[in-house]
CSV table of C-alpha atoms and ligand atoms in Angstrom, one decimal:
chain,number,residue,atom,x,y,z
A,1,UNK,CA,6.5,13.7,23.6
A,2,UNK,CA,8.6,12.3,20.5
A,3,UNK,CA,9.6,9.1,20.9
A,4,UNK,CA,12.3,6.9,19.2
A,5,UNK,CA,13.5,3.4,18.5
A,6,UNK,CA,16.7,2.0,19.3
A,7,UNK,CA,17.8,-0.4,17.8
A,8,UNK,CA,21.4,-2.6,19.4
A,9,UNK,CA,23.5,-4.9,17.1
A,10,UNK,CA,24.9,-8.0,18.0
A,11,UNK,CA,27.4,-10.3,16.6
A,12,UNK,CA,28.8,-7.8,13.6
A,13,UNK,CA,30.1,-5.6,16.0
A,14,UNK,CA,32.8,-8.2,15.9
A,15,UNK,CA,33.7,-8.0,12.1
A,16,UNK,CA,36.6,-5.9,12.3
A,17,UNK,CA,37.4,-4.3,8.6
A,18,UNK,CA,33.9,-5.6,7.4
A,19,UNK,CA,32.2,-3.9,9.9
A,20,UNK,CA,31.0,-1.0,8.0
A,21,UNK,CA,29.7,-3.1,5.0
A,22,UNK,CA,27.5,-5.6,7.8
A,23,UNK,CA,26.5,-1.6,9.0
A,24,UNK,CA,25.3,-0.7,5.9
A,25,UNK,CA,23.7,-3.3,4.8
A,26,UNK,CA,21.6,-3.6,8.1
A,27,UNK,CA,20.7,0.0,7.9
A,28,UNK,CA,19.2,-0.3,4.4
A,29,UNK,CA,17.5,-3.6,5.5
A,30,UNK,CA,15.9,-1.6,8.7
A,31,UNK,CA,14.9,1.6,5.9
A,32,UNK,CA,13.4,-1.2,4.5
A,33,UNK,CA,11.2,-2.5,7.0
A,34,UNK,CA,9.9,0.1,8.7
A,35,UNK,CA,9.2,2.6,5.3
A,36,UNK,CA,5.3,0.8,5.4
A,37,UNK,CA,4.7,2.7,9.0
A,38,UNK,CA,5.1,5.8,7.8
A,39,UNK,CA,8.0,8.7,7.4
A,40,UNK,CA,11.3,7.4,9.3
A,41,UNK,CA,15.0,9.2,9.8
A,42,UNK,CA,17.1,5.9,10.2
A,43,UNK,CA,20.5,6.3,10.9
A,44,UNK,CA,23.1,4.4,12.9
A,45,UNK,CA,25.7,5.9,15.8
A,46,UNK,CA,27.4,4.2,17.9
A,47,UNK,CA,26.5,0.5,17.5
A,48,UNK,CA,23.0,1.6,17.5
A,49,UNK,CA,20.5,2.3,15.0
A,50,UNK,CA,18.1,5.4,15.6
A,51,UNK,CA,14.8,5.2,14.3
A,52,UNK,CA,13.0,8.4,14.0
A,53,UNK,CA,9.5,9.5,13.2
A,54,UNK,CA,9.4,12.3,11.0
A,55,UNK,CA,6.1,13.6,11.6
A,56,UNK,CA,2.9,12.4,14.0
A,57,UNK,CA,1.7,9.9,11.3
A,58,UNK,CA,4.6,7.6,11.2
A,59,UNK,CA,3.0,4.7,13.4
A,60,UNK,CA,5.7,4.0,16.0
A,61,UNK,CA,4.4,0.5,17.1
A,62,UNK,CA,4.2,-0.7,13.8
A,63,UNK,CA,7.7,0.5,13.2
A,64,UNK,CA,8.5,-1.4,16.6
A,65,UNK,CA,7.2,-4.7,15.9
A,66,UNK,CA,8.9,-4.5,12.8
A,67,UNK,CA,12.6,-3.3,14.0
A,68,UNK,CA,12.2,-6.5,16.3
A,69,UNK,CA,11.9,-8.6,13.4
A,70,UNK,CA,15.0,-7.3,11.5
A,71,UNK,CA,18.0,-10.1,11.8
A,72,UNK,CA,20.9,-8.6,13.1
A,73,UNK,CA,19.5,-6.7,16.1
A,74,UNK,CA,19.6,-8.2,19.5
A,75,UNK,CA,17.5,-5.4,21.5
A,76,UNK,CA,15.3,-2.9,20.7
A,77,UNK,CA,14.2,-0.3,23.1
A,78,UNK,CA,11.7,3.1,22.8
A,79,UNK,CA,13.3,6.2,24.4
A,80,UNK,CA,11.8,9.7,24.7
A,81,UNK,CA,13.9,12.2,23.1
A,82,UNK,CA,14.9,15.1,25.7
A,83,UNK,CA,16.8,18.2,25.4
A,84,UNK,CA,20.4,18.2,26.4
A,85,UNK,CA,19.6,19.4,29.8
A,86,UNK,CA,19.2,18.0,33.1
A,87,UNK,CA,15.8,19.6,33.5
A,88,UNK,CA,14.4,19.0,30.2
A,89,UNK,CA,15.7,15.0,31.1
A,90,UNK,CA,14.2,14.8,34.6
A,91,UNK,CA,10.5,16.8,33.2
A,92,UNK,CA,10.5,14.0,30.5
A,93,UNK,CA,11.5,10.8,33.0
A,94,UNK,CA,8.9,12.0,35.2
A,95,UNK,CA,6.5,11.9,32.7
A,96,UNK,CA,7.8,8.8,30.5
A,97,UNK,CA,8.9,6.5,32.7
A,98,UNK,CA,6.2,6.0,35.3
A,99,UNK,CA,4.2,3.6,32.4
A,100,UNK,CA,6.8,1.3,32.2
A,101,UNK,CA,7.0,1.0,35.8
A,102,UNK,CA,3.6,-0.5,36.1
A,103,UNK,CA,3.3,-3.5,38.0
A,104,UNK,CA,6.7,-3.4,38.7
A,105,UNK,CA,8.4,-3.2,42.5
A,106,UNK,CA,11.8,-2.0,41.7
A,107,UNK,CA,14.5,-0.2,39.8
A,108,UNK,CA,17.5,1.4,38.9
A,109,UNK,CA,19.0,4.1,36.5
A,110,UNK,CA,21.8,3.5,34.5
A,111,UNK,CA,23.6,6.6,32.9
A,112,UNK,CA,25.3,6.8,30.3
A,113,UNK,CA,27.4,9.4,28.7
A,114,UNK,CA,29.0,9.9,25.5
A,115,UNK,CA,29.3,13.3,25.4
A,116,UNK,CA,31.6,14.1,27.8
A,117,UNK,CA,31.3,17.9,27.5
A,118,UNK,CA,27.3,17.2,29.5
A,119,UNK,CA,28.7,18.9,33.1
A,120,UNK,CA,27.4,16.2,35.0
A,121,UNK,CA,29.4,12.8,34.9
A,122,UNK,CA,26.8,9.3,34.9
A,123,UNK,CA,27.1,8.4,38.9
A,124,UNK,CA,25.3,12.2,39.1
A,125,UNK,CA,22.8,11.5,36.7
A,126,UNK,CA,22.0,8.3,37.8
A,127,UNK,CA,21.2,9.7,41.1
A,128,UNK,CA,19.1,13.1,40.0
A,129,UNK,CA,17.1,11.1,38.0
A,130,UNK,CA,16.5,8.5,39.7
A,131,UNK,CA,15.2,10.9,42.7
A,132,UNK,CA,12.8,12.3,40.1
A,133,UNK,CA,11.1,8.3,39.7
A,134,UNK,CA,10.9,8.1,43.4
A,135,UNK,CA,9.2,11.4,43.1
A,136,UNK,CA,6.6,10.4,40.8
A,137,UNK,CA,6.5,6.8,41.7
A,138,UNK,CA,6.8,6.7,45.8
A,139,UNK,CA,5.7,2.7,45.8
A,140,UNK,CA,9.0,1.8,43.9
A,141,UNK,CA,12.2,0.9,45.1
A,142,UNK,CA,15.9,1.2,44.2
A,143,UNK,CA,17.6,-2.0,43.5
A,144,UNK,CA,20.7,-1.4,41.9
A,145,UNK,CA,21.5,-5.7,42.0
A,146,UNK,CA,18.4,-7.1,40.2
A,147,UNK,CA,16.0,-4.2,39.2
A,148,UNK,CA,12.8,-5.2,37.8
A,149,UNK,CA,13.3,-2.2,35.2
A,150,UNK,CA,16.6,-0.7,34.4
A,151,UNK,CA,15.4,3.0,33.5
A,152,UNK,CA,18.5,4.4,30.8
A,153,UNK,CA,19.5,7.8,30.2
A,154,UNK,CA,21.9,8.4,27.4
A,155,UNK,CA,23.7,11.6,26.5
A,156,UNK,CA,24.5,11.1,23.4
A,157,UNK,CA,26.1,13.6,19.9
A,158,UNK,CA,22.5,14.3,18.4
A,159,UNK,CA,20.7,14.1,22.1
A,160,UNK,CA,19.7,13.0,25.0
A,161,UNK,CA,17.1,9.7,25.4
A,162,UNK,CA,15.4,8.7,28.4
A,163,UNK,CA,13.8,4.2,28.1
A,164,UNK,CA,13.0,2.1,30.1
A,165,UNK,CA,13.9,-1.9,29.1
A,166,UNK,CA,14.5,-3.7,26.2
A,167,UNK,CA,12.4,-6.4,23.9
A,168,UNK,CA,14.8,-9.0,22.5
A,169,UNK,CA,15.7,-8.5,18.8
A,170,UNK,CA,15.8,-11.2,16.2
A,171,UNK,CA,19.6,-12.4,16.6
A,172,UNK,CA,21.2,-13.6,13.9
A,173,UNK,CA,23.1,-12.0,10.6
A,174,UNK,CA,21.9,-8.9,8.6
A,175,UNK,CA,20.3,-10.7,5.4
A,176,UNK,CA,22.1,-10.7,2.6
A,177,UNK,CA,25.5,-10.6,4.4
A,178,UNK,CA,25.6,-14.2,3.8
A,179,UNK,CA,25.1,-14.4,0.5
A,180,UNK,CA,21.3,-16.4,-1.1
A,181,UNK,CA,19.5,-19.7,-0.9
A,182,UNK,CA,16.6,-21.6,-2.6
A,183,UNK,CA,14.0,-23.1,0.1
A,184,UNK,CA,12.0,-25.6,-0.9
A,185,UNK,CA,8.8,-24.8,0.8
A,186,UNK,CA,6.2,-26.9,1.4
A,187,UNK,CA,2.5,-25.8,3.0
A,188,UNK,CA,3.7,-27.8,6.2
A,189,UNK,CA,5.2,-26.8,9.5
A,190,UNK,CA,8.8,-28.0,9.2
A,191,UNK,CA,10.0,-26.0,5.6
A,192,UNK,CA,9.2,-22.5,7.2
A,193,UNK,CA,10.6,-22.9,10.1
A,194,UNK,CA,14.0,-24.5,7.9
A,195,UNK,CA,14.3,-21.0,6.1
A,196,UNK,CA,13.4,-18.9,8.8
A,197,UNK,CA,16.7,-20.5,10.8
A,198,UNK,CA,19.0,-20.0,7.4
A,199,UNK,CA,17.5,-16.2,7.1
A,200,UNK,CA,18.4,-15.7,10.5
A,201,UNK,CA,22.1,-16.0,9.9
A,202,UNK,CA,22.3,-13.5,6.9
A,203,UNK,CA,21.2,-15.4,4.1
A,204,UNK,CA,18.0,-13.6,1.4
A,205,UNK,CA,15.9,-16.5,0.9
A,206,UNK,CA,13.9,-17.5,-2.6
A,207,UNK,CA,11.2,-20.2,-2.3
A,208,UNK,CA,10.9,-23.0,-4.7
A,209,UNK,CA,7.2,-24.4,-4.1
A,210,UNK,CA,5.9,-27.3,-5.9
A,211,UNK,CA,1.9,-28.1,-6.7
A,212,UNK,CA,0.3,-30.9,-8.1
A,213,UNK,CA,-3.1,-29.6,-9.4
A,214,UNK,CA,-5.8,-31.2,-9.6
A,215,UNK,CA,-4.2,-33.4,-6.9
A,216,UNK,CA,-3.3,-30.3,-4.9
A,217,UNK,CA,-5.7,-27.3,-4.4
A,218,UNK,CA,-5.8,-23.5,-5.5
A,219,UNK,CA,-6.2,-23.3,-1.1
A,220,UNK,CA,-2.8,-25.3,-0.8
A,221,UNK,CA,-1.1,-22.8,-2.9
A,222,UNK,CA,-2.3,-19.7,-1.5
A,223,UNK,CA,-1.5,-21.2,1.8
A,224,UNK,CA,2.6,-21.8,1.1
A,225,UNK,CA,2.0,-17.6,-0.6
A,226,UNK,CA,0.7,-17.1,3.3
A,227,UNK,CA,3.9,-18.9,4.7
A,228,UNK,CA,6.0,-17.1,2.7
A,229,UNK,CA,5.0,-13.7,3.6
A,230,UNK,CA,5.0,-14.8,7.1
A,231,UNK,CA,9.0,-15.7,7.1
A,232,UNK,CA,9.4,-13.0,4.4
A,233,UNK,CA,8.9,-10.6,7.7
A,234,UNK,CA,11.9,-12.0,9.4
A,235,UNK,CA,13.9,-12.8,6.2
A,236,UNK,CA,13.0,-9.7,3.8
A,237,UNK,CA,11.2,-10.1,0.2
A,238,UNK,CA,11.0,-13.5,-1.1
A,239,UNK,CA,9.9,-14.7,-5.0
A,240,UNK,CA,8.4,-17.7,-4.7
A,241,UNK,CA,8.7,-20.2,-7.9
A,242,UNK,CA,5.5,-22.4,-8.2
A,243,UNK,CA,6.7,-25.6,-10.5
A,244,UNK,CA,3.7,-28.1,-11.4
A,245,UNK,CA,4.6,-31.8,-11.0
A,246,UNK,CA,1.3,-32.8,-11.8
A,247,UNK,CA,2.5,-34.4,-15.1
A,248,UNK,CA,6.2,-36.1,-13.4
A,249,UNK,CA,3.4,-37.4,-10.4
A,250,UNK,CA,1.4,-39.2,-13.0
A,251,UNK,CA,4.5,-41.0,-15.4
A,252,UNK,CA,6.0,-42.0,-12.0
A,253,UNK,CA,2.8,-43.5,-11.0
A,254,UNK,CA,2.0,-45.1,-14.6
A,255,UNK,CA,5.6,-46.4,-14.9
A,256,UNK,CA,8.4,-46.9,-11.4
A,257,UNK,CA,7.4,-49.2,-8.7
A,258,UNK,CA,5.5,-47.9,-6.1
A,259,UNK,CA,7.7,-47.9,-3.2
A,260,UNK,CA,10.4,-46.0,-5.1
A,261,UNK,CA,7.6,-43.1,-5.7
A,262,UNK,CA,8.3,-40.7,-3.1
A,263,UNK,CA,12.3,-40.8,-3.5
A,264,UNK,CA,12.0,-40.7,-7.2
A,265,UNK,CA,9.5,-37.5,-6.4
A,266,UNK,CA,12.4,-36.0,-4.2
A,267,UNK,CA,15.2,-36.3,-7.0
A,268,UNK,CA,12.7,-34.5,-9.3
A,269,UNK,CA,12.1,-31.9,-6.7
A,270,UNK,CA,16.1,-31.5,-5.9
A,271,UNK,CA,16.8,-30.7,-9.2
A,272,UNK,CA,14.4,-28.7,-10.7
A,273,UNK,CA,15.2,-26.7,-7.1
A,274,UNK,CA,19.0,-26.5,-7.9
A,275,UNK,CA,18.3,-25.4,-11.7
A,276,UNK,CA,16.1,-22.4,-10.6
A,277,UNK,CA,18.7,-21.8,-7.8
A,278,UNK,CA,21.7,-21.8,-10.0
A,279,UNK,CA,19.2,-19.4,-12.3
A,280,UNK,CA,18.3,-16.6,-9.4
A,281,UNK,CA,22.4,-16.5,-8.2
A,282,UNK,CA,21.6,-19.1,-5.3
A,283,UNK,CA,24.3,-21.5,-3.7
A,284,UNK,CA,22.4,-23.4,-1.7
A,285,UNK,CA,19.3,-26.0,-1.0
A,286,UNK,CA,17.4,-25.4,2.2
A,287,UNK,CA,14.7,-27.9,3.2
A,288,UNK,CA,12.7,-28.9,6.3
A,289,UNK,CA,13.7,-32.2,6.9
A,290,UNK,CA,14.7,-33.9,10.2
A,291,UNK,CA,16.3,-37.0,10.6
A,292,UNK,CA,13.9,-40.1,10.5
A,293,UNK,CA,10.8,-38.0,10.9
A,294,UNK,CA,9.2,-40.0,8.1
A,295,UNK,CA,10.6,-42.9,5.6
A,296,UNK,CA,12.2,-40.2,3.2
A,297,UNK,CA,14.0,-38.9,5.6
A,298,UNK,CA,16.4,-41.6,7.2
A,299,UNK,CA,20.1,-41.1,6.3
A,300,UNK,CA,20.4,-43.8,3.3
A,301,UNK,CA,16.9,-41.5,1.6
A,302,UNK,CA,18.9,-38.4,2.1
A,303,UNK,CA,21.9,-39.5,0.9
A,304,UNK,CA,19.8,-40.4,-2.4
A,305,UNK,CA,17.9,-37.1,-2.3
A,306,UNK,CA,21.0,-35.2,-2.3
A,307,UNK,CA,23.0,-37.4,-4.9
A,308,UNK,CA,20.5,-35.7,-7.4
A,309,UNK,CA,22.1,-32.5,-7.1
A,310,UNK,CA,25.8,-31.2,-6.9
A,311,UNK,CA,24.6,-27.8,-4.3
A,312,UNK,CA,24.9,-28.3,-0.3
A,313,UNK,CA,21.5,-29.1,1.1
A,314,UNK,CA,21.0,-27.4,4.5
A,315,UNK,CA,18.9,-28.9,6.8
A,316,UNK,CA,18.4,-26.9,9.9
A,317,UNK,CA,15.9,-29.0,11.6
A,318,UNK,CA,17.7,-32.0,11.5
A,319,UNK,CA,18.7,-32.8,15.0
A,320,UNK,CA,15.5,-31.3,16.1
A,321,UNK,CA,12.6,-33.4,17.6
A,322,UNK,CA,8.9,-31.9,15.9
A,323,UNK,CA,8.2,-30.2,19.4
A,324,UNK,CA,11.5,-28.1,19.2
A,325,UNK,CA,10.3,-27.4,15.5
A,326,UNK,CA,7.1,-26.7,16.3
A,327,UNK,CA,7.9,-24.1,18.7
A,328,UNK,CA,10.3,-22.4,16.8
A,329,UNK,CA,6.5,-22.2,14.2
A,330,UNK,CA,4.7,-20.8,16.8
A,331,UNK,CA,7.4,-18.3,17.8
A,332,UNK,CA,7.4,-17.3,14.5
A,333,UNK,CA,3.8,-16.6,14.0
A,334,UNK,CA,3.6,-19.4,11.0
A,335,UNK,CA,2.2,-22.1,12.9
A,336,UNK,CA,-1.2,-21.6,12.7
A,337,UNK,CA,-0.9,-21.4,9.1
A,338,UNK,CA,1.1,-24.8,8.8
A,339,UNK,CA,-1.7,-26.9,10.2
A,340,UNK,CA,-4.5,-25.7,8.1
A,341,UNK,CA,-5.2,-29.3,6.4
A,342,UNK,CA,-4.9,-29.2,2.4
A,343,UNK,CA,-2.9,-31.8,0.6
A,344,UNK,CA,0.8,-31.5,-0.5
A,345,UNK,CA,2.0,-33.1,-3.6
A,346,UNK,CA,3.8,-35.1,-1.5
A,347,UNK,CA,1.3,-36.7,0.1
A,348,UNK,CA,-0.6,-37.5,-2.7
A,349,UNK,CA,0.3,-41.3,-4.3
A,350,UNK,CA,1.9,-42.3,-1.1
A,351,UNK,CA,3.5,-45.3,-1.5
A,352,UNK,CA,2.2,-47.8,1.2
A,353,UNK,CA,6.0,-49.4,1.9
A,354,UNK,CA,8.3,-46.6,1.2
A,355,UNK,CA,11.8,-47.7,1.3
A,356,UNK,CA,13.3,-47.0,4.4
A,357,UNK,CA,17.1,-48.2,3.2
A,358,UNK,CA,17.3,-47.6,-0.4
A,359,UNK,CA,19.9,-48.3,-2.7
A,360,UNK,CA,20.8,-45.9,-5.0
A,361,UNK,CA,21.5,-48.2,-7.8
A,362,UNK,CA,18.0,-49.5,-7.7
A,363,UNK,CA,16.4,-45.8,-7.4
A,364,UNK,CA,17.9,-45.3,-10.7
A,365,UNK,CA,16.7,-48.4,-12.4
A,366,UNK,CA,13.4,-47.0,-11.6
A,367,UNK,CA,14.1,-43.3,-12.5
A,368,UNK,CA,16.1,-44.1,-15.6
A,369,UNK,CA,12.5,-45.9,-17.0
A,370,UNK,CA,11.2,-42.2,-17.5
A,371,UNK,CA,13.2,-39.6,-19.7
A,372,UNK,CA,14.1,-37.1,-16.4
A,373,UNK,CA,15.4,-34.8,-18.7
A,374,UNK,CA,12.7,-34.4,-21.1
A,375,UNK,CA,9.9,-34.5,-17.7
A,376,UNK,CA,12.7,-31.5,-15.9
A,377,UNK,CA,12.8,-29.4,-18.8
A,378,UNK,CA,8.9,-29.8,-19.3
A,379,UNK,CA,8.6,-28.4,-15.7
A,380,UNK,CA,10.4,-26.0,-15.9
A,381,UNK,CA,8.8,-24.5,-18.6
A,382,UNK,CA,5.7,-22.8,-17.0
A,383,UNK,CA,7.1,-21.4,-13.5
A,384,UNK,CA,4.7,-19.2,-12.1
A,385,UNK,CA,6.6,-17.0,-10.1
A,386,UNK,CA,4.9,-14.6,-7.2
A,387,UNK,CA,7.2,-12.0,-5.4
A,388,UNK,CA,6.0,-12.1,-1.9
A,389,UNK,CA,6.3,-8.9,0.3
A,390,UNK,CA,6.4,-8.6,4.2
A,391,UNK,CA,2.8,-8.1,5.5
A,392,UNK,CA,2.1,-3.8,6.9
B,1,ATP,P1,7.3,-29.9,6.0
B,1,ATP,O1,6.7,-29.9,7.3
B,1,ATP,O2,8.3,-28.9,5.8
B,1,ATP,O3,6.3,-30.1,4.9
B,1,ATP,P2,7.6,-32.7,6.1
B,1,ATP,O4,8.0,-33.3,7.4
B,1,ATP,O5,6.2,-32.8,5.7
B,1,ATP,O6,8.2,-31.3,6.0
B,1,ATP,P3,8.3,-34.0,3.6
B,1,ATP,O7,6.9,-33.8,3.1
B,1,ATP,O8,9.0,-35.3,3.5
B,1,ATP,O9,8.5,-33.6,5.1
B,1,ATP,O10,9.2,-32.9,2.9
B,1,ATP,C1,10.5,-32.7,3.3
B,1,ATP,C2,11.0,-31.4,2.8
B,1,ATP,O11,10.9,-31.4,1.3
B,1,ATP,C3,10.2,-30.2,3.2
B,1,ATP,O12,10.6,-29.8,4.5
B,1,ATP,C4,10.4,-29.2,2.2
B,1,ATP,O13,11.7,-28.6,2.3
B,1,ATP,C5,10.5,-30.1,0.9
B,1,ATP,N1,9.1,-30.2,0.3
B,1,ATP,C6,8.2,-31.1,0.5
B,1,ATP,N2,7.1,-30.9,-0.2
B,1,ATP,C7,7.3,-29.8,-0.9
B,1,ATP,C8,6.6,-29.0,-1.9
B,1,ATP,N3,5.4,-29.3,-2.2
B,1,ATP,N4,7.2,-27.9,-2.4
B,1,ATP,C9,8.5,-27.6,-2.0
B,1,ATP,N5,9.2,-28.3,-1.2
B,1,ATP,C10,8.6,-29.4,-0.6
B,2,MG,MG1,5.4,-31.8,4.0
């Protein structure tokens, strides 16, 4: 039996005259995806976007898993592909639908037809059809209030599809729609989770990651490249720009006053992240922080952070308590990942009484003993850039 995806939209359905570029945009996002699972048709009708195997290798669960991933889709169902007749429907519900009714007690079938030249109307499918289930399922029970399965039969222009439920899509924008950011992405659990939330509502992510070797390990590296493909599933491709600190670390240490280390670090880390982002066509910061999770992150740190550059910094976890975050990581698949223990430049020359309420004048006394300029430019001058690709 040849099955399908089908794959709903949400919110763009709303856009009006833009409609058709959001369309496009998430169909060539979807070819995307799914091209690693073999030979797909995908095309879109009617607020839906058909995914079709071309031949029996195209693996259709793979394809699946991925479709659910795709921002932009809010429900994703499989369907069996019938002929556009009420026998050739009822031989393939009888045979398709009884796995999906597993376990289950009851449910009903909702028709629906676009093709209004089909000679019977929905009410009359509904009712053949679901006769055929009780046929082949004589346990379950009709429940047209609150089924435990809603069995669908669409007669629609290419054909007819019998499914049974839907898995939840990702939500959110098609990416790209909303134009492109720079994450700065740490190995821990919060920075992932950050650009996962801004992917979701349209925008293609690039990663800014920053090492500190010998401080930092080749293992703390390949472990951000592991994050990154893990989000680059939900948000689409990402290059990832690996910028040593290791020399800016050491001046800071050999020259500022040790409370200021970590905020002094941050400026760096801000700018060089704005440069790059300005370079690849990005508008805007992301980062991981949440309000007074740590000493660098109370209002009067951010508002020093962010005086470093001129871009909006978003900050999607910043109302959110860790547990919230971390659940959104696990969701996500990348908290596993985010908890393996290797060092992050950040943590390495820790000040022991980070400042808490800092003044900005004073930050600058300290960064203005190094030449920022000269340490920036330095940088920026060996960027090791990986292009990251979603995992098949
Ligand atoms: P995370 O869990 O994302 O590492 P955190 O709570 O550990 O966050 P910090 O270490 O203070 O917080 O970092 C705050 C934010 O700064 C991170 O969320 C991330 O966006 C950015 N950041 C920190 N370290 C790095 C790094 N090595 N490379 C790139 N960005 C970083
Ligand atoms: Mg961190």
């Amino acid at each position: 039996m040849k099955e399908i995806l089908l794959c709903k939209y949400g919110e763009i359905v709303l856009k009006g005259a833009n409609r058709k570029y959001f369309e496009d945009l998430l169909c060539r996002e979807m070819k995307k995806r799914v091209a690693g699972y073999g030979d797909f048709d995908v095309y879109r009708a009617q607020s839906t976007i058909y995914i079709e195997p071309k031949n029996e290798d195209s693996d259709i669960d793979g394809a699946f898993n991925a479709a659910c991933k795709v921002f932009g889709i809010v429900a994703v169902s499989r369907a069996a592909v019938c002929e556009k007749n009420m026998e050739d429907i009822s031989r393939v519900a009888a045979e398709y639908i009884p796995a999906f009714l597993d376990g289950k007690r009851s449910f009903k079938v909702e028709a629906k037809r676009s093709d209004k030249s089909f000679p019977l109307d929905s009410m009359e499918i509904s009712r053949e059809i679901g006769g055929v289930i009780l046929d082949s399922c004589p346990r379950m029970k009709v429940d047209v209030h609150t089924p435990d399965v809603t069995v669908r039969v669409e007669i629609r222009e290419f054909g007819a599809y019998v499914s049974a439920g839907s898995f939840k899509g990702a939500g959110g924008m098609p990416i790209g729609s909303n134009g492109r950011a720079m994450l700065l992405l740490s190995g821990g659990i919060d920075s992932p989770v950050a650009g996962y939330m801004i992917a979701k509502r349209g925008v293609r992510l690039d990663a800014v990651h920053f090492e500190s070797f010998p401080y930092t390990s080749e293992m703390a590296r390949e472990k951000v490249l592991d994050l990154a493909k893990i989000v680059s599933e939900y948000a689409g491709d990402i290059y990832v720009h690996v910028v040593s600190l290791t020399h800016i670390q050491e001046e800071l240490v050999r020259n500022c006053e040790e409370d200021y280390f970590t905020l002094l670090l941050r400026r760096y880390m801000m700018t060089i992240a704005e440069r790059i982002a300005k370079d690849k066509g990005c508008s805007a910061l992301v980062t991981g922080e949440s309000l007074g999770q740590v000493a660098s992150q109370t209002m009067m740190a951010l508002g020093v952070t962010d005086s470093a550059v001129n871009m909006p910094v978003f900050r999607p976890c910043i109302g959110m308590d860790k547990e919230e975050i971390v659940t959104i990581a696990r969701k996500i698949g990348t908290f596993e990942t985010s908890i393996q223990p290797y060092e992050d430049c950040c943590t390495v020359f820790t000040p022991k009484h980070p400042k808490t309420k800092p003044e900005l004048e004073k930050v600058l006394v300290q960064e203005n003993k190094l030449d920022f300029e000269g340490l920036v430019a330095e940088a920026m001058e060996n960027i090791n850039t990986v292009h990251i690709f979603p995992d098949y």
